[in-house]
Coordinates of C-alpha atoms in Angstrom, one line a residue:
X1 CA 0.0 0.0 0.0
X2 CA 3.1 2.3 0.1
X3 CA 2.8 5.4 2.2
X4 CA -1.0 5.5 1.5
X5 CA -1.5 2.7 4.0
X6 CA -3.7 3.3 7.0
X7 CA -0.5 2.8 9.0
X8 CA 1.4 6.1 8.3
X9 CA 3.3 8.9 9.9
X10 CA 2.8 12.5 8.7
X11 CA 5.5 15.1 9.2
X12 CA 6.1 18.7 8.1
X13 CA 8.8 21.3 8.4
X14 CA 11.4 22.9 6.2
X15 CA 14.2 21.7 3.9
X16 CA 17.3 23.3 2.5
X17 CA 18.5 22.7 -1.1
X18 CA 21.7 24.7 -1.6
X19 CA 22.2 23.8 -5.2
X20 CA 25.1 25.4 -7.2
X21 CA 23.9 27.1 -10.4
X22 CA 27.0 27.8 -12.4
X23 CA 26.4 24.4 -14.1
X24 CA 22.8 25.4 -15.2
X25 CA 24.2 26.5 -18.5
X26 CA 25.9 23.7 -20.4
X27 CA 28.1 26.2 -22.2
X28 CA 29.9 26.8 -18.9
X29 CA 31.4 23.3 -19.2
X30 CA 33.7 24.6 -22.0
X31 CA 36.9 25.2 -20.0
X32 CA 38.6 27.2 -22.7
X33 CA 35.7 29.7 -22.9
X34 CA 35.0 30.0 -19.2
X35 CA 35.4 33.4 -17.6
X36 CA 35.3 34.7 -14.0
X37 CA 31.8 36.3 -14.5
X38 CA 30.3 32.8 -14.7
X39 CA 31.0 32.5 -10.9
X40 CA 29.2 35.7 -10.0
X41 CA 25.5 36.2 -9.3
X42 CA 23.4 37.3 -12.3
X43 CA 19.8 38.3 -12.8
X44 CA 17.8 35.6 -14.5
X45 CA 19.9 33.2 -16.6
X46 CA 23.1 35.3 -16.7
X47 CA 26.6 35.0 -15.3
X48 CA 26.4 32.2 -12.7
X49 CA 22.7 32.5 -12.2
X50 CA 21.1 32.8 -8.7
X51 CA 23.3 30.7 -6.5
X52 CA 26.8 30.2 -8.0
X53 CA 28.4 29.3 -4.7
X54 CA 25.9 26.6 -3.7
X55 CA 27.3 23.6 -1.9
X56 CA 24.8 21.1 -3.2
X57 CA 23.6 20.3 0.3
X58 CA 20.1 19.0 1.0
X59 CA 18.8 18.7 4.5
X60 CA 15.6 18.5 6.5
X61 CA 15.1 21.3 9.0
X62 CA 12.7 21.3 12.0
X63 CA 10.5 18.5 10.6
X64 CA 8.1 17.2 13.2
X65 CA 5.6 14.4 13.3
X66 CA 2.1 16.0 13.2
X67 CA -0.2 12.9 12.9
X68 CA 0.0 9.1 12.9
X69 CA -2.5 6.6 11.5
X70 CA -3.0 3.0 12.7
X71 CA -3.9 -0.2 10.9
X72 CA -7.5 0.1 12.0
X73 CA -7.9 3.4 10.2
X74 CA -7.9 5.6 13.3
X75 CA -5.6 8.6 13.6
X76 CA -4.2 10.8 16.3
X77 CA -2.4 14.1 16.6
X78 CA -2.2 13.9 20.4
X79 CA 1.2 13.2 22.0
X80 CA -0.6 12.0 25.1
X81 CA -2.0 9.1 23.0
X82 CA 1.2 8.4 21.1
X83 CA 4.6 10.0 22.0
X84 CA 5.7 9.9 18.3
X85 CA 3.6 13.1 17.8
X86 CA 6.0 16.1 17.9
X87 CA 9.1 14.1 17.5
X88 CA 11.8 15.3 15.0
X89 CA 12.3 13.7 11.6
X90 CA 15.8 14.6 10.5
X91 CA 19.0 13.5 9.0
X92 CA 22.0 11.6 10.3
X93 CA 23.8 12.8 13.4
X94 CA 27.2 11.5 12.2
X95 CA 27.3 12.2 8.5
X96 CA 27.5 15.4 6.4
X97 CA 24.4 16.6 4.6
X98 CA 22.8 14.8 1.7
X99 CA 23.1 16.3 -1.8
X100 CA 20.7 17.5 -4.5
X101 CA 22.0 16.4 -7.9
X102 CA 21.0 17.0 -11.5
X103 CA 21.7 14.2 -14.0
X104 CA 23.3 16.7 -16.5
X105 CA 23.0 20.4 -17.4
X106 CA 21.0 19.2 -20.4
X107 CA 18.6 17.2 -18.3
X108 CA 17.7 19.0 -15.1
X109 CA 14.2 17.6 -14.8
X110 CA 15.1 14.5 -12.8
X111 CA 17.0 16.1 -9.9
X112 CA 17.8 13.4 -7.3
X113 CA 18.5 13.4 -3.6
X114 CA 21.7 11.4 -2.8
X115 CA 23.1 10.4 0.6
X116 CA 20.0 11.2 2.7
X117 CA 19.6 9.5 6.0
X118 CA 16.4 9.9 7.9
X119 CA 15.8 9.2 11.6
X120 CA 13.0 9.7 14.1
X121 CA 14.2 11.1 17.4
X122 CA 12.9 12.9 20.5
X123 CA 16.1 14.8 20.8
X124 CA 17.5 12.4 23.4
X125 CA 17.4 8.9 21.8
X126 CA 19.6 8.7 18.6
X127 CA 16.8 7.4 16.5
X128 CA 13.7 5.3 17.2
X129 CA 13.8 4.3 13.6
X130 CA 16.4 5.3 11.0
X131 CA 17.1 4.4 7.4
X132 CA 18.8 5.4 4.2
X133 CA 16.8 7.2 1.5
X134 CA 17.2 5.3 -1.8
X135 CA 18.3 8.0 -4.3
X136 CA 15.2 9.1 -6.4
X137 CA 14.3 12.0 -8.7
X138 CA 11.4 14.3 -8.2
X139 CA 8.2 13.6 -10.1
X140 CA 5.0 15.3 -11.2
X141 CA 6.6 18.8 -11.0
X142 CA 4.1 21.6 -11.8
X143 CA 5.3 25.2 -12.4
X144 CA 3.1 28.1 -11.3
X145 CA 1.2 25.9 -8.8
X146 CA 1.8 28.3 -5.9
X147 CA 0.2 31.7 -6.1
X148 CA 2.1 34.6 -4.6
X149 CA 5.2 32.4 -4.1
X150 CA 7.5 34.2 -6.4
X151 CA 8.6 33.5 -10.0
X152 CA 10.2 30.6 -11.7
X153 CA 11.1 27.5 -9.7
X154 CA 9.8 29.2 -6.5
X155 CA 6.2 28.7 -7.5
X156 CA 6.7 25.1 -8.5
X157 CA 6.1 22.0 -6.4
X158 CA 7.1 18.3 -6.9
X159 CA 7.0 14.9 -5.2
X160 CA 9.9 12.9 -4.0
X161 CA 8.9 9.3 -3.4
X162 CA 11.3 6.5 -2.4
X163 CA 12.0 4.0 0.3
X164 CA 14.1 3.9 3.4
X165 CA 16.5 0.9 3.5
X166 CA 18.9 -0.5 6.1
X167 CA 16.5 0.2 8.8
X168 CA 17.5 0.3 12.5
X169 CA 15.2 0.4 15.5
X170 CA 15.4 1.5 19.1
X171 CA 12.9 0.3 21.7
X172 CA 9.4 1.0 20.3
X173 CA 7.4 -0.3 23.3
X174 CA 6.3 3.2 24.3
X175 CA 4.6 3.9 21.0
X176 CA 1.6 1.9 19.6
X177 CA 2.3 3.4 16.1
X178 CA 6.0 2.4 16.1
X179 CA 5.2 -1.1 17.3
X180 CA 2.8 -1.6 14.3
X181 CA 5.2 0.0 11.8
X182 CA 8.1 -2.1 12.9
X183 CA 6.1 -5.3 12.6
X184 CA 5.0 -4.5 9.1
X185 CA 8.5 -3.2 8.0
X186 CA 10.2 -6.3 9.1
X187 CA 8.3 -8.2 6.4
X188 CA 10.2 -6.5 3.6
X189 CA 12.9 -4.5 5.4
X190 CA 12.0 -1.0 4.1
X191 CA 9.6 1.8 4.5
X192 CA 7.9 4.0 1.9
X193 CA 8.4 7.8 2.1
X194 CA 6.9 10.7 0.2
X195 CA 8.0 14.3 0.4
X196 CA 6.2 17.2 -1.3
X197 CA 8.5 20.2 -1.6
X198 CA 7.1 23.7 -2.0
X199 CA 7.6 27.4 -1.3
X200 CA 11.3 27.4 -2.2
X201 CA 13.2 30.7 -1.7
X202 CA 15.6 31.7 -4.5
X203 CA 16.3 35.3 -3.3
X204 CA 19.9 35.5 -2.1
X205 CA 19.0 38.7 -0.1
X206 CA 16.4 36.8 1.9
X207 CA 17.4 35.1 5.3
X208 CA 15.5 32.0 4.0
X209 CA 17.6 31.8 0.9
X210 CA 17.7 28.1 -0.4
X211 CA 15.0 27.2 2.2
X212 CA 11.6 25.7 1.3
X213 CA 8.8 23.8 3.0
X214 CA 8.1 20.0 3.0
X215 CA 5.1 17.9 3.7
X216 CA 5.9 14.3 4.2
X217 CA 4.5 10.9 4.9
X218 CA 6.1 7.6 5.9
X219 CA 4.4 4.2 5.8
X220 CA 5.2 0.5 5.1
X221 CA 6.6 -0.7 1.8
X222 CA 5.1 -4.0 0.6
X223 CA 6.4 -6.7 -1.8
X224 CA 5.8 -6.3 -5.5
X225 CA 5.5 -2.5 -5.2
X226 CA 7.6 0.1 -7.1
X227 CA 9.8 2.3 -4.9
X228 CA 9.3 5.7 -6.6
X229 CA 5.6 5.9 -7.3
X230 CA 2.2 4.6 -6.2
X231 CA 0.9 1.7 -8.2
X232 CA -2.7 2.7 -7.8
X233 CA -5.2 5.1 -9.2
X234 CA -3.9 7.8 -11.4
X235 CA -5.7 11.2 -11.9
X236 CA -4.5 12.9 -15.0
X237 CA -5.3 16.4 -16.5
X238 CA -6.7 15.9 -20.0
X239 CA -4.0 18.1 -21.6
X240 CA -1.2 16.3 -19.9
X241 CA -0.1 19.3 -17.9
X242 CA -2.7 20.8 -15.5
X243 CA -6.5 21.5 -15.5
X244 CA -8.0 24.9 -16.1
X245 CA -8.1 25.2 -12.3
X246 CA -4.4 24.4 -12.2
X247 CA -4.9 20.9 -10.7
X248 CA -1.9 18.6 -11.1
X249 CA -1.5 14.8 -11.6
X250 CA -2.1 12.9 -8.4
X251 CA -2.6 9.4 -7.0
X252 CA -4.9 7.3 -4.9
X253 CA -5.0 3.8 -3.6
X254 CA -7.7 1.3 -2.6
X255 CA -7.3 -1.3 0.1
X256 CA -10.1 -3.8 -0.7
X257 CA -9.3 -6.0 2.3
X258 CA -9.9 -3.1 4.7
X259 CA -12.5 -1.4 2.5
X260 CA -10.9 2.0 2.5
X261 CA -9.5 4.4 -0.1
X262 CA -6.8 7.1 0.3
X263 CA -6.2 10.0 -2.0
X264 CA -3.0 12.1 -1.9
X265 CA -3.8 15.7 -2.8
X266 CA -0.6 17.2 -1.4
X267 CA 0.8 17.9 -4.9
X268 CA -2.5 18.3 -6.7
X269 CA -4.6 21.3 -5.7
X270 CA -3.2 24.9 -6.4
X271 CA -1.6 26.6 -3.4
X272 CA -2.8 30.1 -2.4
X273 CA 0.5 31.2 -0.8
X274 CA 3.7 30.1 0.8
X275 CA 2.2 28.5 3.9
X276 CA 0.6 25.5 2.3
X277 CA -3.0 26.8 2.2
X278 CA -5.0 25.7 -0.9
X279 CA -6.8 28.0 -3.4
X280 CA -10.6 28.0 -2.7
X281 CA -12.1 26.0 -5.7
X282 CA -15.4 25.6 -4.0
X283 CA -16.8 22.4 -2.4
X284 CA -15.5 19.2 -3.9
X285 CA -15.9 15.5 -3.4
X286 CA -14.5 12.2 -4.6
X287 CA -16.9 10.2 -6.8
X288 CA -17.0 7.0 -8.9
X289 CA -18.3 7.6 -12.4
X290 CA -21.1 5.5 -13.6
X291 CA -21.6 4.1 -17.2
X292 CA -21.3 5.5 -19.8
X293 CA -18.3 7.0 -17.8
X294 CA -16.0 7.2 -20.9
X295 CA -18.3 10.0 -22.2
X296 CA -17.7 12.1 -19.0
X297 CA -14.9 14.5 -19.6
X298 CA -12.9 16.9 -17.5
X299 CA -14.7 20.2 -17.4
X300 CA -18.2 18.7 -17.9
X301 CA -20.8 20.5 -15.8
X302 CA -24.4 19.9 -14.7
X303 CA -24.1 16.2 -14.5
X304 CA -27.2 14.3 -13.2
X305 CA -26.6 13.5 -9.5
X306 CA -27.0 9.8 -8.7
X307 CA -27.3 8.9 -12.3
X308 CA -23.7 9.4 -13.6
X309 CA -21.7 9.4 -10.4
X310 CA -21.8 8.2 -6.9
X311 CA -20.1 10.1 -4.0
X312 CA -17.3 8.3 -2.0
X313 CA -17.2 9.7 1.5
X314 CA -18.0 13.3 2.5
X315 CA -16.7 16.7 1.3
X316 CA -12.9 16.9 0.9
X317 CA -11.7 19.2 3.8
X318 CA -8.9 20.8 1.7
X319 CA -9.8 24.3 3.1
X320 CA -9.2 23.2 6.7
X321 CA -6.5 25.4 8.1
X322 CA -3.0 23.8 7.8
X323 CA -4.5 20.6 6.3
X324 CA -1.4 20.0 4.1
X325 CA 1.1 20.2 7.0
X326 CA -1.0 18.7 9.7
X327 CA -2.5 15.8 7.8
X328 CA -0.4 15.6 4.7
X329 CA -3.4 16.5 2.5
X330 CA -4.5 12.8 2.6
X331 CA -8.2 12.2 2.1
X332 CA -9.1 8.9 3.6
X333 CA -12.4 7.1 3.3
X334 CA -13.0 4.1 5.5
X335 CA -15.6 1.3 5.8
X336 CA -16.8 1.7 2.2
X337 CA -20.0 -0.1 1.4
X338 CA -19.1 -3.5 -0.3
X339 CA -21.4 -2.8 -3.2
X340 CA -19.8 0.6 -3.8
X341 CA -16.3 -0.9 -3.3
X342 CA -17.0 -3.4 -6.1
X343 CA -17.9 -0.6 -8.5
X344 CA -14.8 1.4 -7.5
X345 CA -12.7 -1.6 -8.5
X346 CA -13.9 -1.4 -12.1
X347 CA -15.0 2.1 -12.7
X348 CA -13.1 5.4 -12.9
X349 CA -12.8 7.9 -10.1
X350 CA -13.2 11.7 -10.4
X351 CA -12.9 14.8 -8.4
X352 CA -16.2 16.7 -8.6
X353 CA -17.2 20.2 -7.8
X354 CA -20.4 20.0 -5.7
X355 CA -21.2 23.7 -6.6
X356 CA -22.1 22.8 -10.2
X357 CA -21.4 19.0 -10.4
X358 CA -18.6 19.8 -12.7
X359 CA -15.7 17.3 -13.3
X360 CA -12.5 19.0 -12.0
X361 CA -10.3 16.1 -12.9
X362 CA -10.8 12.3 -13.5
X363 CA -8.9 9.1 -13.6
X364 CA -7.2 7.9 -16.7
X365 CA -9.2 6.0 -19.4
X366 CA -9.9 2.5 -18.3
X367 CA -8.1 3.2 -15.1
X368 CA -4.7 2.6 -16.8
X369 CA -1.5 3.4 -15.1
X370 CA 1.9 2.7 -16.8
X371 CA 5.1 4.0 -15.2
X372 CA 8.8 3.2 -14.9
X373 CA 10.5 2.8 -11.5
X374 CA 14.2 3.3 -12.1
X375 CA 14.2 6.4 -14.4
X376 CA 17.6 7.9 -14.0
X377 CA 20.8 6.1 -15.1
X378 CA 24.5 7.1 -15.3
X379 CA 26.0 4.5 -17.6
X380 CA 29.4 3.5 -18.7
X381 CA 29.7 1.7 -22.1
X382 CA 29.0 -2.0 -22.3
X383 CA 27.2 -2.1 -18.9
X384 CA 23.7 -3.6 -19.3
X385 CA 20.7 -1.6 -18.0
X386 CA 17.4 -2.9 -16.5
X387 CA 14.3 -0.9 -15.8
X388 CA 11.1 -2.1 -14.1
X389 CA 8.0 -1.1 -15.9
X390 CA 4.6 -1.4 -14.2
X391 CA 1.0 -1.4 -15.3
X392 CA -2.3 -1.4 -13.5
X393 CA -6.0 -0.9 -14.3
X394 CA -8.2 0.6 -11.6
X395 CA -5.4 0.0 -9.2
X396 CA -5.1 -3.7 -9.9
X397 CA -1.8 -5.0 -11.3
X398 CA -2.4 -5.6 -15.1
X399 CA -0.9 -8.8 -16.5
X400 CA 0.0 -9.1 -20.1
X401 CA 0.1 -5.3 -20.7
X402 CA 2.5 -4.6 -23.5
X403 CA 4.8 -1.6 -23.2
X404 CA 7.0 -0.2 -26.0
X405 CA 10.1 1.8 -25.4
X406 CA 11.5 4.3 -27.9
X407 CA 14.3 6.8 -28.2
X408 CA 13.1 10.4 -28.3
X409 CA 14.1 12.5 -31.4
X410 CA 17.2 14.7 -31.3
X411 CA 16.5 17.8 -29.1
X412 CA 18.2 21.2 -29.6
X413 CA 18.8 24.0 -27.2
X414 CA 18.6 22.0 -24.0
X415 CA 20.5 23.4 -21.0
X416 CA 21.4 26.8 -22.4
X417 CA 19.6 29.7 -20.8
X418 CA 21.5 33.0 -20.9
X419 CA 23.2 35.0 -23.6
X420 CA 26.7 33.9 -22.9
X421 CA 29.0 32.6 -24.3
X422 CA 27.5 33.1 -27.7
X423 CA 30.4 31.4 -29.5
X424 CA 29.9 28.1 -27.7
X425 CA 27.3 25.8 -29.4
X426 CA 24.6 24.1 -27.3
X427 CA 24.9 20.4 -28.1
X428 CA 22.1 18.4 -29.5
X429 CA 21.0 15.5 -27.3
X430 CA 19.7 12.0 -28.1
X431 CA 22.4 11.6 -30.8
X432 CA 23.9 9.4 -32.2
X433 CA 21.0 6.9 -31.9
X434 CA 23.5 4.1 -32.5
X435 CA 24.8 4.4 -28.9
X436 CA 21.5 3.0 -27.5
X437 CA 20.4 -0.6 -28.3
X438 CA 16.8 -0.9 -27.2
X439 CA 15.1 -4.2 -26.3
X440 CA 11.9 -5.6 -27.6
X441 CA 8.4 -4.7 -26.4
X442 CA 7.8 -6.3 -23.1
X443 CA 4.6 -7.6 -21.4
X444 CA 3.9 -7.4 -17.7
X445 CA 3.6 -10.4 -15.4
X446 CA 0.9 -11.4 -12.9
X447 CA 2.2 -8.6 -10.6
X448 CA 1.9 -6.0 -13.3
X449 CA 5.6 -5.8 -13.7
X450 CA 8.0 -6.2 -16.6
X451 CA 11.8 -6.1 -16.7
X452 CA 13.0 -4.0 -19.7
X453 CA 16.6 -4.3 -20.6
X454 CA 18.8 -2.3 -23.0
X455 CA 22.5 -1.6 -23.6
X456 CA 24.6 1.3 -24.4
X457 CA 27.9 1.9 -26.2
X458 CA 30.3 4.9 -26.3
X459 CA 28.5 7.8 -28.0
X460 CA 31.8 9.1 -29.5
X461 CA 32.0 12.5 -27.6
X462 CA 29.2 14.2 -29.7
X463 CA 29.1 17.1 -27.2
X464 CA 32.8 17.8 -27.4
X465 CA 33.4 20.0 -24.3
X466 CA 31.3 17.8 -22.0
X467 CA 31.7 14.1 -21.5
X468 CA 29.1 11.6 -22.7
X469 CA 25.6 12.2 -24.0
X470 CA 22.0 12.4 -22.7
X471 CA 19.4 10.0 -24.1
X472 CA 15.7 10.2 -23.2
X473 CA 13.5 7.1 -23.6
X474 CA 9.7 7.2 -23.9
X475 CA 7.6 4.3 -22.8
X476 CA 4.0 3.8 -24.0
X477 CA 1.3 1.1 -23.5
X478 CA 0.7 -0.6 -26.8
X479 CA -3.0 -0.8 -26.0
X480 CA -3.4 3.0 -25.7
X481 CA -0.9 5.1 -27.6
X482 CA -2.8 8.2 -26.4
X483 CA -2.4 7.4 -22.8
X484 CA -2.0 10.6 -20.8
X485 CA 1.4 10.8 -19.1
X486 CA 3.1 13.5 -17.1
X487 CA 5.5 15.4 -19.5
X488 CA 8.6 14.2 -17.7
X489 CA 7.6 10.5 -17.3
X490 CA 10.6 9.2 -19.3
X491 CA 13.8 7.3 -18.7
X492 CA 16.8 9.6 -18.6
X493 CA 20.3 8.3 -19.4
X494 CA 23.7 9.9 -19.2
X495 CA 25.9 7.6 -21.3
X496 CA 29.6 8.3 -20.7
X497 CA 32.3 8.2 -23.4
X498 CA 34.9 5.4 -23.6
X499 CA 38.0 6.2 -21.6
X500 CA 41.2 4.2 -21.0
X501 CA 43.0 4.7 -17.7
X502 CA 46.7 5.6 -18.3
X503 CA 49.3 3.3 -16.8
X504 CA 51.0 6.2 -15.0
X505 CA 48.5 9.1 -14.9
X506 CA 50.0 12.6 -14.3
X507 CA 48.6 16.0 -13.4
X508 CA 48.3 16.7 -17.2
X509 CA 45.7 13.9 -17.3
X510 CA 43.9 15.0 -14.1
X511 CA 43.8 18.8 -14.5
X512 CA 41.3 19.0 -17.4
X513 CA 38.7 17.1 -15.3
X514 CA 39.5 19.0 -12.0
X515 CA 39.6 22.4 -13.7
X516 CA 36.1 21.9 -15.0
X517 CA 34.8 21.1 -11.6
X518 CA 36.7 24.0 -10.1
X519 CA 35.0 26.3 -12.6
X520 CA 31.5 25.0 -12.0
X521 CA 31.6 24.7 -8.2
X522 CA 33.5 27.8 -6.9
X523 CA 32.6 27.0 -3.3
X524 CA 35.2 24.2 -3.4
X525 CA 38.1 26.6 -4.2
X526 CA 36.9 29.2 -1.7
X527 CA 36.2 26.9 1.2
X528 CA 38.7 24.0 0.8
X529 CA 40.7 23.0 -2.3
X530 CA 41.5 24.7 -5.6
X531 CA 40.9 21.7 -7.9
X532 CA 42.7 23.3 -10.8
X533 CA 45.9 23.8 -8.8
X534 CA 48.5 21.0 -8.4
X535 CA 49.8 22.2 -5.0
X536 CA 46.4 22.5 -3.6
X537 CA 45.4 19.0 -4.8
X538 CA 48.6 17.6 -3.2
X539 CA 47.9 19.4 0.1
X540 CA 44.5 17.8 0.4
X541 CA 45.4 14.4 -1.1
X542 CA 44.1 12.4 1.9
X543 CA 40.6 14.1 1.8
X544 CA 40.4 13.8 -1.9
X545 CA 41.3 10.0 -1.8
X546 CA 38.5 9.6 0.8
X547 CA 36.0 11.4 -1.3
X548 CA 36.8 9.8 -4.6
X549 CA 36.7 6.3 -3.0
X550 CA 33.3 6.6 -1.4
X551 CA 30.3 4.6 -2.6
X552 CA 28.1 6.7 -5.0
X553 CA 25.2 6.9 -2.5
X554 CA 27.6 8.2 0.3
X555 CA 27.0 11.9 1.1
X556 CA 30.8 12.4 1.0
X557 CA 31.1 11.0 -2.5
X558 CA 33.1 13.1 -5.0
X559 CA 32.2 14.6 -7.4
X560 CA 29.1 15.7 -5.7
X561 CA 27.3 15.9 -9.1
X562 CA 28.0 12.2 -9.8
X563 CA 28.7 12.9 -13.4
X564 CA 32.2 11.5 -13.7
X565 CA 32.6 8.3 -15.6
X566 CA 33.9 5.3 -13.7
X567 CA 37.2 5.0 -15.7
X568 CA 38.0 8.7 -15.1
X569 CA 37.2 8.3 -11.4
X570 CA 39.6 5.3 -11.3
X571 CA 42.3 7.4 -13.0
X572 CA 41.9 10.2 -10.4
X573 CA 42.2 7.6 -7.6
X574 CA 45.2 6.0 -9.3
X575 CA 47.0 9.3 -9.4
X576 CA 46.1 10.1 -5.8
X577 CA 47.2 6.7 -4.5
X578 CA 50.2 5.7 -6.5
X579 CA 53.3 5.2 -4.2
X580 CA 57.0 4.5 -4.7
X581 CA 58.9 1.6 -3.1
X582 CA 59.3 3.6 0.1
X583 CA 55.6 4.3 0.4
X584 CA 55.8 7.9 -0.7
X585 CA 53.0 9.3 -2.8
X586 CA 54.2 10.1 -6.3
X587 CA 51.5 12.4 -7.5
X588 CA 53.1 12.7 -10.9
X589 CA 53.3 16.3 -11.9
X590 CA 53.6 16.2 -15.7
X591 CA 54.3 19.3 -17.7
X592 CA 51.2 21.5 -17.5
X593 CA 50.9 22.4 -13.8
X594 CA 50.0 26.1 -13.9
X595 CA 46.6 27.0 -12.3
X596 CA 43.8 28.5 -14.4
X597 CA 43.7 32.4 -14.2
X598 CA 40.3 32.3 -12.4
X599 CA 40.0 33.6 -8.9
X600 CA 37.3 32.7 -6.4
X601 CA 34.3 35.0 -6.8
X602 CA 33.6 37.7 -4.2
X603 CA 30.1 36.3 -3.8
X604 CA 31.6 33.1 -2.3
X605 CA 32.6 35.1 0.8
X606 CA 29.1 34.5 2.1
X607 CA 29.8 32.2 5.0
X608 CA 26.5 30.5 5.0
X609 CA 23.6 29.9 2.5
X610 CA 21.3 31.1 5.3
X611 CA 23.1 34.4 5.7
X612 CA 21.6 37.6 4.3
X613 CA 23.8 38.7 1.3
X614 CA 24.4 42.4 0.9
X615 CA 25.0 42.4 -2.9
X616 CA 24.0 45.0 -5.3
X617 CA 22.6 42.5 -7.9
X618 CA 19.0 41.8 -7.1
X619 CA 18.2 38.5 -8.8
X620 CA 14.8 38.4 -7.0
X621 CA 13.3 40.6 -9.6
X622 CA 14.0 38.3 -12.5
X623 CA 14.4 34.8 -11.2
X624 CA 14.1 32.3 -13.9
X625 CA 14.9 29.0 -12.4
X626 CA 16.8 26.4 -14.3
X627 CA 14.0 23.9 -13.9
X628 CA 11.4 26.2 -15.5
X629 CA 13.8 27.0 -18.3
X630 CA 14.6 23.3 -18.8
X631 CA 10.9 22.5 -18.9
X632 CA 10.3 25.2 -21.5
X633 CA 13.1 23.9 -23.6
X634 CA 11.8 20.4 -23.5
X635 CA 8.3 21.5 -24.2
X636 CA 9.5 23.5 -27.2
X637 CA 11.2 20.4 -28.6
X638 CA 8.1 18.3 -28.2
X639 CA 6.1 21.0 -30.0
X640 CA 8.5 21.0 -32.9
X641 CA 8.4 17.2 -33.1
X642 CA 4.6 17.4 -33.4

């Protein structure tokens, strides 16, 4: 049942995502054309954009449990009934912060959280339950969802859904909720977690710079479920974007055994401001559509009550103060009449305005849901790839559903936002097609699941100044080519170029790689090590060896962006670790050891992302977030293909 289980824990608070923005423009990867201005703040998509000295850090701040639900469908927000209420839900107490990471400057619509640990604590006990967040990208992003929340990415919201693995537990006897959760979690060894991020602040003059708000839910993860989405009921805007009332894609799940239904509206309804309140769309309720339900469309009004729909539960309390943060914006209906439940299992659901009986949004045709689980891949040549594809109809896993996978056409202009540098071309992605060898159409098994495999080969450096190539794969149910998908429901691949590790690597081999990172992440040079300077690299050899030898999901992993091919990482480690017969590190110098003539930017003197910057450039007036630009570029390519 994922986090939509009766048994769940709701939390809310803030998050920080201190992303670096120099790498938002792919042209900044050209080391020969890079100039110091690209490490400075710039209004809109100019210079180094709105946060050039970001550290990449992602962390949860002051997140507290606001409600728990039990297996019997009851809930409580009273700490006297369950001491979990009010507890902190935060990160690890012995690791550095997690990281927010884009796949590539030319694919910024699958940003992932890496290295996040989550633990529940009362401030005294280390963690009543703790686990590692499996890296996952955001999904169902909607720009302009939040009214009065600023421009660009600030008004966008998105869902992060994944699982917590490697669970550890402390005594749970004091909490009825934790006792039930632990019992269920021990069946599969992981928990399901959803975080909806909103109200992000991109104004570097604001004390809350890089801070946003989060509404989260944690529940049990069950066998045969995907990790990164709900295999349930899928509500989809007819135009594949949002409804006329700005309602987004959202999910629901039915538990037939317990005769209940749960709808997640956290990322669905438009927000009226920065505090999580919803726009007043009038009274609304959840209904099941009656035959001929395929004729009932989004936007239809004046339906005949009791003839073409049947209500499920009462009015949706979305205007209840703080409903999003206090209850996760989860609408739960329990003890559904068995006759109604039977119809729900084979007929589409809809969100209905009770003011005029108008259909605000409805479930997909024939209740079809088709989605991929592992949708982000960093691939070295000749390494096989496997993706789990799922299909369901009316929330029931669909066996024998055929799914076809295709390579998207070449796309131009991706990852270039500002006017500079005009003489550096923006590479075309999805070429050459010969680097992707796709598998055959697959069919789902009895659990609604299909394993789709494909392989990649070296693309041959088509982007020249940046390693590898981006390939986007679309997946479509054969039975319904017009199936409505969210625009970014694709499989994103970064395929690295072929590289052979030298027998005796020197600084001449290492410097081009390190100089590029030094350009793109100036906070490194300002706060720790100048990656483009031999002496600085030697001085911090021990720390660099530690970082480059970490597992990829470790928060200390280097590079933070996780966009270095495995052979090149091995070369860096080989150079850092090679010793002579006496155990002295060689660190072969080579011939080209002069540092690049690029000094750390003055902007980097800000000691903390939370500090108020006293800079003359006011980017708050023209904030054009990289995500919004990337979405516009992708949408433009889709339009040109049509």
